[in-house]
mmCIF file of C-alpha atoms in Angstrom:
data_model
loop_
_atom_site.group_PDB
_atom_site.id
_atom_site.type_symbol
_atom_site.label_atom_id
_atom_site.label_comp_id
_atom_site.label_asym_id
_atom_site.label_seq_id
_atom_site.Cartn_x
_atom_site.Cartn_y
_atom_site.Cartn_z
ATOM 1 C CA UNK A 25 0.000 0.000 0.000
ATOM 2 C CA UNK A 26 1.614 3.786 -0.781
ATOM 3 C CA UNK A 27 0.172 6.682 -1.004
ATOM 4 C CA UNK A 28 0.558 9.605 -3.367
ATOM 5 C CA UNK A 29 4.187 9.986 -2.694
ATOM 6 C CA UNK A 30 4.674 6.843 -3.310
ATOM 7 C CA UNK A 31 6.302 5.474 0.221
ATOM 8 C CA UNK A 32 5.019 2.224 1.122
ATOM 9 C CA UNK A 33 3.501 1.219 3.746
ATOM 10 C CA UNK A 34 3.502 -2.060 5.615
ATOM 11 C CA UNK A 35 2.241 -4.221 8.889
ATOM 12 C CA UNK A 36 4.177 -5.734 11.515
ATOM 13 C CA UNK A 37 2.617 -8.976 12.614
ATOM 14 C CA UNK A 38 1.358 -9.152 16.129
ATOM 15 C CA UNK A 39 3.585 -12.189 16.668
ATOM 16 C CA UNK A 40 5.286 -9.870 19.931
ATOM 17 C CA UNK A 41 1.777 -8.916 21.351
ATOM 18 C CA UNK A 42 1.193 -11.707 24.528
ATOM 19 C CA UNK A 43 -1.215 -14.087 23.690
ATOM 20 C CA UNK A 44 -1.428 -13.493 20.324
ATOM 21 C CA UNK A 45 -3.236 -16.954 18.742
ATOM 22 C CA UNK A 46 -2.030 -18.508 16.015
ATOM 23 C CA UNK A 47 -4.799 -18.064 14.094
ATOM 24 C CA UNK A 48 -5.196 -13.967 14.449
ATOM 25 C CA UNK A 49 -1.367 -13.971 13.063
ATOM 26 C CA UNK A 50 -2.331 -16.073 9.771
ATOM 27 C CA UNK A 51 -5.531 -13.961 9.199
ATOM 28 C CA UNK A 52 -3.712 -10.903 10.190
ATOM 29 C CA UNK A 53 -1.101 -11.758 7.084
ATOM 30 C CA UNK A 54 -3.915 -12.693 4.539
ATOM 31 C CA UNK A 55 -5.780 -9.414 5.383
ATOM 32 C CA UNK A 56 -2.469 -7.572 5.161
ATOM 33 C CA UNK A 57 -1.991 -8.924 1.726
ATOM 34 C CA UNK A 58 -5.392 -8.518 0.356
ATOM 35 C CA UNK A 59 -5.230 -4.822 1.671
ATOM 36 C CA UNK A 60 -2.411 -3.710 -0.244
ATOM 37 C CA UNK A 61 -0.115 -3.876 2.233
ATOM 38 C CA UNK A 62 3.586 -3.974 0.950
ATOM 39 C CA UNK A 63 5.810 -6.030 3.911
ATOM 40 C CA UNK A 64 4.544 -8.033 6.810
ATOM 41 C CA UNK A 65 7.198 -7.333 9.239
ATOM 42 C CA UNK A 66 8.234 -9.057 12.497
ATOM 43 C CA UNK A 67 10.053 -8.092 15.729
ATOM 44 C CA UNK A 68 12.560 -10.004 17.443
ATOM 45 C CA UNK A 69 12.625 -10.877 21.157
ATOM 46 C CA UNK A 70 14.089 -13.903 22.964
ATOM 47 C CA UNK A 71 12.916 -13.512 26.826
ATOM 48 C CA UNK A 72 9.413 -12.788 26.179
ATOM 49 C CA UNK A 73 6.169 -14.198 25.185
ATOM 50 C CA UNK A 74 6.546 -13.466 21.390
ATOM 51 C CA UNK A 75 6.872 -16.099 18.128
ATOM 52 C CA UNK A 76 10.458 -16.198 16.712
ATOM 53 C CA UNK A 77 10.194 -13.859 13.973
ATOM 54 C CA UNK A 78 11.722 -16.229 10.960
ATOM 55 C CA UNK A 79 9.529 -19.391 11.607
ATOM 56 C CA UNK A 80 6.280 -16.736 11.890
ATOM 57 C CA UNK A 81 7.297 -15.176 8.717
ATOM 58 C CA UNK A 82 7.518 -18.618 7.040
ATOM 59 C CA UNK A 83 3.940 -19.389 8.609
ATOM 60 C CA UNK A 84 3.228 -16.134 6.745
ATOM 61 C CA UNK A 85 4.377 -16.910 3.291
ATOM 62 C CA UNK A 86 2.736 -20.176 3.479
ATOM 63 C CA UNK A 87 -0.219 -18.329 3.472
ATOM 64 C CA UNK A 88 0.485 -15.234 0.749
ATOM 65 C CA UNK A 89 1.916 -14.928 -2.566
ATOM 66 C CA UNK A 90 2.772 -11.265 -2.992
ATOM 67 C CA UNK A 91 3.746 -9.038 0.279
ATOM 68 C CA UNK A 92 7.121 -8.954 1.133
ATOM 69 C CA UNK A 93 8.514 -9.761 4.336
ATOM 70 C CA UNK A 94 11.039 -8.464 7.075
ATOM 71 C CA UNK A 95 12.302 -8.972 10.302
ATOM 72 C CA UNK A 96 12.738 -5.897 12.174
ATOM 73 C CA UNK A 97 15.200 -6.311 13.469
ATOM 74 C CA UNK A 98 16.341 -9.534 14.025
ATOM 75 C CA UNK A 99 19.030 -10.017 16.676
ATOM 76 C CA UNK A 100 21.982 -11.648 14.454
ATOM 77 C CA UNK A 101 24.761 -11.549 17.497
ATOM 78 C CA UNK A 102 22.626 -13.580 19.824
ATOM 79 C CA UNK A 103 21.308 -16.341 17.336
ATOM 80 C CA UNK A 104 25.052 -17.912 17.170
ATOM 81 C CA UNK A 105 25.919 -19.605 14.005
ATOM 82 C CA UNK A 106 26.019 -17.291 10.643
ATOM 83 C CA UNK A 107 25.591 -20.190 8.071
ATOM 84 C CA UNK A 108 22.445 -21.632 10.181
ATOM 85 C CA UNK A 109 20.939 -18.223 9.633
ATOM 86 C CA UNK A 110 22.146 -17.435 6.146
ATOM 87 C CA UNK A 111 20.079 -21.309 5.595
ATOM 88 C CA UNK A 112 17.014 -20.008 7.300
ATOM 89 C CA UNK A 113 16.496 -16.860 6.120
ATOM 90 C CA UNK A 114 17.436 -18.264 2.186
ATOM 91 C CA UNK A 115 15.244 -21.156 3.000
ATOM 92 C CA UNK A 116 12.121 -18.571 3.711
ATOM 93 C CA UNK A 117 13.367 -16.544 0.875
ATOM 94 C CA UNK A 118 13.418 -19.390 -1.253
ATOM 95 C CA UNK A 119 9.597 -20.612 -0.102
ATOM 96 C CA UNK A 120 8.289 -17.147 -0.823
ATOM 97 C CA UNK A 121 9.420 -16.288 -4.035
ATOM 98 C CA UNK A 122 12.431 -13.648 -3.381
ATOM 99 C CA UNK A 123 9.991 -11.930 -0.308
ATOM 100 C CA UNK A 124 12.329 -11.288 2.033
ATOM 101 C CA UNK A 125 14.302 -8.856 3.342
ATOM 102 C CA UNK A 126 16.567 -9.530 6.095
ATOM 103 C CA UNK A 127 16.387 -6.547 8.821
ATOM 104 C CA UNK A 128 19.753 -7.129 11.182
ATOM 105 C CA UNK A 129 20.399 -5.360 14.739
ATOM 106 C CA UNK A 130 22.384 -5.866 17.669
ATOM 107 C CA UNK A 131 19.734 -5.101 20.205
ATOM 108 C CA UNK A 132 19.816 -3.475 23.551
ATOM 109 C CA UNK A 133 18.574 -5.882 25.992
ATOM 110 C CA UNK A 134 21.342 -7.999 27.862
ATOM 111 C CA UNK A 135 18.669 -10.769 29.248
ATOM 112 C CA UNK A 136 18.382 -12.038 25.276
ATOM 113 C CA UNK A 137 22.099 -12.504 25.052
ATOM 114 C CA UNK A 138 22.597 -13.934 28.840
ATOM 115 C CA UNK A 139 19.559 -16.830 27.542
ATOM 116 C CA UNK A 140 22.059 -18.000 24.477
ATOM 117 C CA UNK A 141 25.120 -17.352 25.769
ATOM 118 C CA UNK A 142 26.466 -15.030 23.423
ATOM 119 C CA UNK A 143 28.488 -12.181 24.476
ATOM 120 C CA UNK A 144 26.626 -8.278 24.780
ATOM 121 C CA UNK A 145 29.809 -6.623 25.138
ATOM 122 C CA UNK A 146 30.898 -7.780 21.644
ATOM 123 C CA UNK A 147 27.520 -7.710 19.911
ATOM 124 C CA UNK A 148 28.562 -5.323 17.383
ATOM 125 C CA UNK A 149 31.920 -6.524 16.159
ATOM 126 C CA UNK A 150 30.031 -9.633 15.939
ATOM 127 C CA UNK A 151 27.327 -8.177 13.794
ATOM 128 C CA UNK A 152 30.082 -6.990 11.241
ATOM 129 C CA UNK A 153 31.695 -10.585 11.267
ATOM 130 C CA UNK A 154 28.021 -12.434 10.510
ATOM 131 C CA UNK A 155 27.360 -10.056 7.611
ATOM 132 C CA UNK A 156 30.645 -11.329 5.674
ATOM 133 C CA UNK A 157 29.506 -14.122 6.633
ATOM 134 C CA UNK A 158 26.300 -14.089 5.627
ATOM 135 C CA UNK A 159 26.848 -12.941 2.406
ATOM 136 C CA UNK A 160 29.883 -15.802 2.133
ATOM 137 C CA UNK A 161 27.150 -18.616 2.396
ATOM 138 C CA UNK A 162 24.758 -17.116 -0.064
ATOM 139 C CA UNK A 163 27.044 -16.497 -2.534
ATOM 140 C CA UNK A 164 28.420 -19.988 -2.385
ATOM 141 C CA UNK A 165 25.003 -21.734 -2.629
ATOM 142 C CA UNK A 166 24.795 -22.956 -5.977
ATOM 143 C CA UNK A 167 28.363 -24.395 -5.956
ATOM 144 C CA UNK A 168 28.950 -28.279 -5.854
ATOM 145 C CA UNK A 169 29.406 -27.600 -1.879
ATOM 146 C CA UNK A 170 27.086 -25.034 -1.219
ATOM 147 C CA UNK A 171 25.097 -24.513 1.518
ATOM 148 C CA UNK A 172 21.310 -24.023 -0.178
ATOM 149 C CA UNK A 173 18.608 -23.551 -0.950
ATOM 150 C CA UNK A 174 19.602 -20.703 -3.239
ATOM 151 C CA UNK A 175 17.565 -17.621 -3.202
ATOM 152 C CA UNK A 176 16.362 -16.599 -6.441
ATOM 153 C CA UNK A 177 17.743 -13.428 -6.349
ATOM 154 C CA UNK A 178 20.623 -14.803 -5.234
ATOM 155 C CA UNK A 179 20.503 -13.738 -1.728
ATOM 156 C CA UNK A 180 17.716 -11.642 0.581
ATOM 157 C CA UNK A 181 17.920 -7.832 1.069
ATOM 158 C CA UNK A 182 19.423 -7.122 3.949
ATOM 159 C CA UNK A 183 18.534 -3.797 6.051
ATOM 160 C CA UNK A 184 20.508 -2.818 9.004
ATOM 161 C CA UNK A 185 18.791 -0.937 12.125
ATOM 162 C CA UNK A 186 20.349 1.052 15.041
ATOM 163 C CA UNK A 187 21.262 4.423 16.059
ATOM 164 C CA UNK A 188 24.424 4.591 16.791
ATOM 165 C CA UNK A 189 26.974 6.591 14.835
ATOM 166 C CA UNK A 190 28.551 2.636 14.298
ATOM 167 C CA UNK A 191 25.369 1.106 13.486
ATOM 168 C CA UNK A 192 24.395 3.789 10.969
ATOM 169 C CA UNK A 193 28.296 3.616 9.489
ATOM 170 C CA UNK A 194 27.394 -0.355 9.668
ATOM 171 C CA UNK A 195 24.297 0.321 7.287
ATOM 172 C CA UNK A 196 26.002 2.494 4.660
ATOM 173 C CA UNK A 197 29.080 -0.022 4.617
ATOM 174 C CA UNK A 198 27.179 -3.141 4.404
ATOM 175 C CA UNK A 199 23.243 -3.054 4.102
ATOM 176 C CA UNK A 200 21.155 -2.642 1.009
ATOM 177 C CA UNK A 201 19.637 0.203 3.418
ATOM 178 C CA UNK A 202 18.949 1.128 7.036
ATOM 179 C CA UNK A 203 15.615 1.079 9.241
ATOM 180 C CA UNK A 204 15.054 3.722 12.301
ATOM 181 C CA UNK A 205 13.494 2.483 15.029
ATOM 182 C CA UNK A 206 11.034 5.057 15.721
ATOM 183 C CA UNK A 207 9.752 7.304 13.277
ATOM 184 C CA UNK A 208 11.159 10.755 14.669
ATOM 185 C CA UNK A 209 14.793 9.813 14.461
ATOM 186 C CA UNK A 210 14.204 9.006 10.460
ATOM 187 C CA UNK A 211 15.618 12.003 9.119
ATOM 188 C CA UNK A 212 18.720 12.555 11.656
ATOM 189 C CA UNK A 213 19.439 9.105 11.126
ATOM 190 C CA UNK A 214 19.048 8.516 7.079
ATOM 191 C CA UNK A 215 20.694 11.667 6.713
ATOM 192 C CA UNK A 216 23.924 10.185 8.146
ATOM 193 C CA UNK A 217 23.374 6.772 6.533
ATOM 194 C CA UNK A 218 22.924 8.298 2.950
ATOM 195 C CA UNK A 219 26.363 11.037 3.366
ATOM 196 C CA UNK A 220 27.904 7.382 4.738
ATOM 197 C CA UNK A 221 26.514 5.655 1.761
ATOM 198 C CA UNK A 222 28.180 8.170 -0.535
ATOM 199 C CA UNK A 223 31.881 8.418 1.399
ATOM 200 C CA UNK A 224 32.162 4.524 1.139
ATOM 201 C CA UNK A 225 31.977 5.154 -2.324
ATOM 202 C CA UNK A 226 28.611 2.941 -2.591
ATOM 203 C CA UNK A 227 26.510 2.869 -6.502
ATOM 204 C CA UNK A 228 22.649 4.310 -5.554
ATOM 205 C CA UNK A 229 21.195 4.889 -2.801
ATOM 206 C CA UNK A 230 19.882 2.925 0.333
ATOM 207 C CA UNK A 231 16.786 1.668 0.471
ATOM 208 C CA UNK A 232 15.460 3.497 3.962
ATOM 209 C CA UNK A 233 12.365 2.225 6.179
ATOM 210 C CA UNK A 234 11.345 3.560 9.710
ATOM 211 C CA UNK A 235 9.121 1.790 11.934
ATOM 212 C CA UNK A 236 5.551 3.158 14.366
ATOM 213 C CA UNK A 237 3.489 1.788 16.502
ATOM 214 C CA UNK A 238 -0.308 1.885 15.807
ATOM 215 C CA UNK A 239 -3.599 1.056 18.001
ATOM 216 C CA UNK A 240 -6.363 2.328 16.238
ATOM 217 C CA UNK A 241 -10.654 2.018 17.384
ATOM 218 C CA UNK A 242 -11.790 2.847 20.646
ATOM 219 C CA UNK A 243 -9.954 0.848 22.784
ATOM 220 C CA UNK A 244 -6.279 1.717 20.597
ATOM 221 C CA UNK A 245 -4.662 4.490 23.818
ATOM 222 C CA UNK A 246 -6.060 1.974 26.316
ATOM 223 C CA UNK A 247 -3.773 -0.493 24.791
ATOM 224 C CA UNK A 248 -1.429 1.149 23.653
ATOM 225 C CA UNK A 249 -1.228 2.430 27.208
ATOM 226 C CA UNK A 250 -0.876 -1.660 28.007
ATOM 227 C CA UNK A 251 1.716 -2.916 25.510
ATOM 228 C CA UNK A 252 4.556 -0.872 25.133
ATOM 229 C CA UNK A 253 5.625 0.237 28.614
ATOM 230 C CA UNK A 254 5.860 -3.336 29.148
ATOM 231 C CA UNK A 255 7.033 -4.783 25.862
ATOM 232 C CA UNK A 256 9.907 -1.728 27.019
ATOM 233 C CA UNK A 257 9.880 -2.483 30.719
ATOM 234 C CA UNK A 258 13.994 -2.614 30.565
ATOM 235 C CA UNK A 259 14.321 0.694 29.618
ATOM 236 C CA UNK A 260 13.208 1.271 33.425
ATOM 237 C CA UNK A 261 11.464 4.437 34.225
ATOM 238 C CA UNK A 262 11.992 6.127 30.258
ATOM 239 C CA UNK A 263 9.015 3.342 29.414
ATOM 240 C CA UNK A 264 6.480 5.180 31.171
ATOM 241 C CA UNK A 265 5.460 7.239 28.693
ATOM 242 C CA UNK A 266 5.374 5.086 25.693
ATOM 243 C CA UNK A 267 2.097 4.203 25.448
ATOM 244 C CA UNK A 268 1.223 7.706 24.386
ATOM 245 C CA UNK A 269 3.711 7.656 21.297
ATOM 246 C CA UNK A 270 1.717 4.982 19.404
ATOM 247 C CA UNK A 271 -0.233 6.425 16.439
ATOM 248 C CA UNK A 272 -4.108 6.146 17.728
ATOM 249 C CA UNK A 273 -6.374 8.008 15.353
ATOM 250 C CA UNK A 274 -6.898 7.820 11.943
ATOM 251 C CA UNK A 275 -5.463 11.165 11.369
ATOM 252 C CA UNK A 276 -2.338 10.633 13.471
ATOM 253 C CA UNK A 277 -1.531 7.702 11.307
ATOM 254 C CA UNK A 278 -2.162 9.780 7.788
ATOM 255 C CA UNK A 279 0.421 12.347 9.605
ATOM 256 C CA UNK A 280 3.364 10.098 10.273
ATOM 257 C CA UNK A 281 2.770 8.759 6.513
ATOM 258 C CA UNK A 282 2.993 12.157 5.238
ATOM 259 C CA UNK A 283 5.698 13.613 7.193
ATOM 260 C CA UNK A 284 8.170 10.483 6.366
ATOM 261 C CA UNK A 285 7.136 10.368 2.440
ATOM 262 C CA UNK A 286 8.125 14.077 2.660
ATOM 263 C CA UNK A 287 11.343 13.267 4.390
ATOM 264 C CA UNK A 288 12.198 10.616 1.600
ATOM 265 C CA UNK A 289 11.183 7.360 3.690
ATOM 266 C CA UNK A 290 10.841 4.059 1.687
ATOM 267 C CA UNK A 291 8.730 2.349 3.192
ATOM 268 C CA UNK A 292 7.152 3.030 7.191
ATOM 269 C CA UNK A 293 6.338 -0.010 8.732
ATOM 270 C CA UNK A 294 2.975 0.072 11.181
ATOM 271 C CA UNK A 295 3.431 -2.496 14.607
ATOM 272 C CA UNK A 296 0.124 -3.353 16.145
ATOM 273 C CA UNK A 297 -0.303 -2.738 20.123
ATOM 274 C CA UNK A 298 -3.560 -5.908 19.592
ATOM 275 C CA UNK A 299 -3.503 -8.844 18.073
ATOM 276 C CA UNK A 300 -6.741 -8.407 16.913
ATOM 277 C CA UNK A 301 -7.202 -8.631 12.888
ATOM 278 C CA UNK A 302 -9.390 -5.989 12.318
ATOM 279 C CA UNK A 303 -6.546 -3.220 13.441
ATOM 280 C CA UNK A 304 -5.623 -4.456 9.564
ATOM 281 C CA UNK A 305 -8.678 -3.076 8.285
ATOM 282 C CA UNK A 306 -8.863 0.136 10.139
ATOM 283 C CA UNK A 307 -5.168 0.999 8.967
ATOM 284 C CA UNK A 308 -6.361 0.273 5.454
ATOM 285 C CA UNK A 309 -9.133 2.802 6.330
ATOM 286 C CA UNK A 310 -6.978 5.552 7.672
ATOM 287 C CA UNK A 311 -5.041 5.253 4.481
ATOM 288 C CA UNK A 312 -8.283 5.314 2.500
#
């Protein structure tokens, strides 16, 4: 789905919202797709009551045939082995046609490294080791020892989130673009990812995404209110007030859309506070 401007706009699953069923997340993606929508997107989370985000977007291309699909962000430093992941994620890109786009991050919570025993403290210089790596598998796929499946486009896109002045040099070195984590740091942060892009001596331009949260209806600031202080309890006290960030009107929503198409956003990716289907629908309708 885009607007005039032409930015797309896309759905995160609700595969991090507690309790979601398994059944609201596979209607959720066939609404998406039928909508217009142009990426299902997931988040990534190990302590917590959320689906991993690679085997729900492979329940979600089972189940569509044309919207892409991202992680956002997936935690690469804590998941351990580069070649298992380069498999997965060309084994999902590979199922879906050439749908995915791999969104990589290092993460700020310590409690998902300290569950797989990788290290915190080294999480970036890890990050920049598993994208040569990464890439290394892909490109070695089709040969007589390759590790496949081959993607057909010969490997996923691979975005690159963060906010730090090394994860936004990390994105203009490596990524095929960069994804903000919150909507107002867009511009500040693509700025310095496209002048990066362009002193590494990189051909085009990155492909740029920023992410919102949404709760739309009656009940959307109630849960809102709900979901992300605790979905953000680590941050400790600065979690408070997050509730009141997500986008919960119609209007709010057309807004954010305009403001980031203006700012030259790719594509703005809309998280759900509910698990509830229908917040599919009234997105669709605020975009209307």
């Amino acid at each position: 789905m885009a607007d005039a401007t032409s930015m797309q706009v896309g759905v995160g699953l609700p595969a991090a919202v507690p309790g979601a069923r398994p059944d609201q997340v596979v209607e959720w993606a066939r609404r998406a797709e039928s909508a217009g929508f142009s990426s299902l997107a997931a988040l990534d989370r190990v302590v917590y009551d959320n689906y991993d985000p690679l085997i729900i977007l492979a329940a979600a291309a089972s189940v569509t045939e044309r919207i892409g699909l991202c992680t956002s962000v997936l935690l690469a430093p804590a998941r351990g082995s580069a070649t298992i992941l380069a498999k997965q994620a060309a084994t999902i890109d590979r199922l879906s046609g050439g749908r995915l786009t791999l969104g990589l991050g290092v993460g700020a919570r310590e409690d998902d490294y300290a569950a797989t025993g990788a290290d915190f403290t080294d999480r970036g210089r890890r990050l920049d080791v598993m994208l040569a790596e990464l890439v290394g598998t892909w490109a070695a796929a089709s040969g007589p020892a390759g590790i496949g499946p081959a993607s057909p486009r010969g490997r996923p896109g691979v975005v690159l989130g963060g906010r730090s002045p090394q994860a936004l040099d990390r994105a203009a070195r490596f990524g095929d673009g960069w994804v903000a984590g919150s909507a107002g740091f867009y511009a500040t942060g693509a700025a310095v990812v496209r002048e990066g892009w362009r002193r590494h001596g990189r051909d085009g331009s990155p492909r740029t995404q920023a992410v919102a949260y949404v709760a739309l209806g009656a009940d959307g600031p109630a849960r809102a209110e709900r979901y992300l202080p605790e979905y953000y309890a680590f941050l400790g006290d600065a979690a408070t007030g997050l509730g009141s960030t997500a986008l919960t009107s119609a209007a709010a929503v057309r807004e954010v859309v305009a403001r980031l198409a203006g700012e030259g956003c790719d594509e703005l990716l809309l998280f759900p506070c509910s698990s509830d289907p229908d917040q599919v629908d009234l997105i669709a309708d605020a975009l209307a």
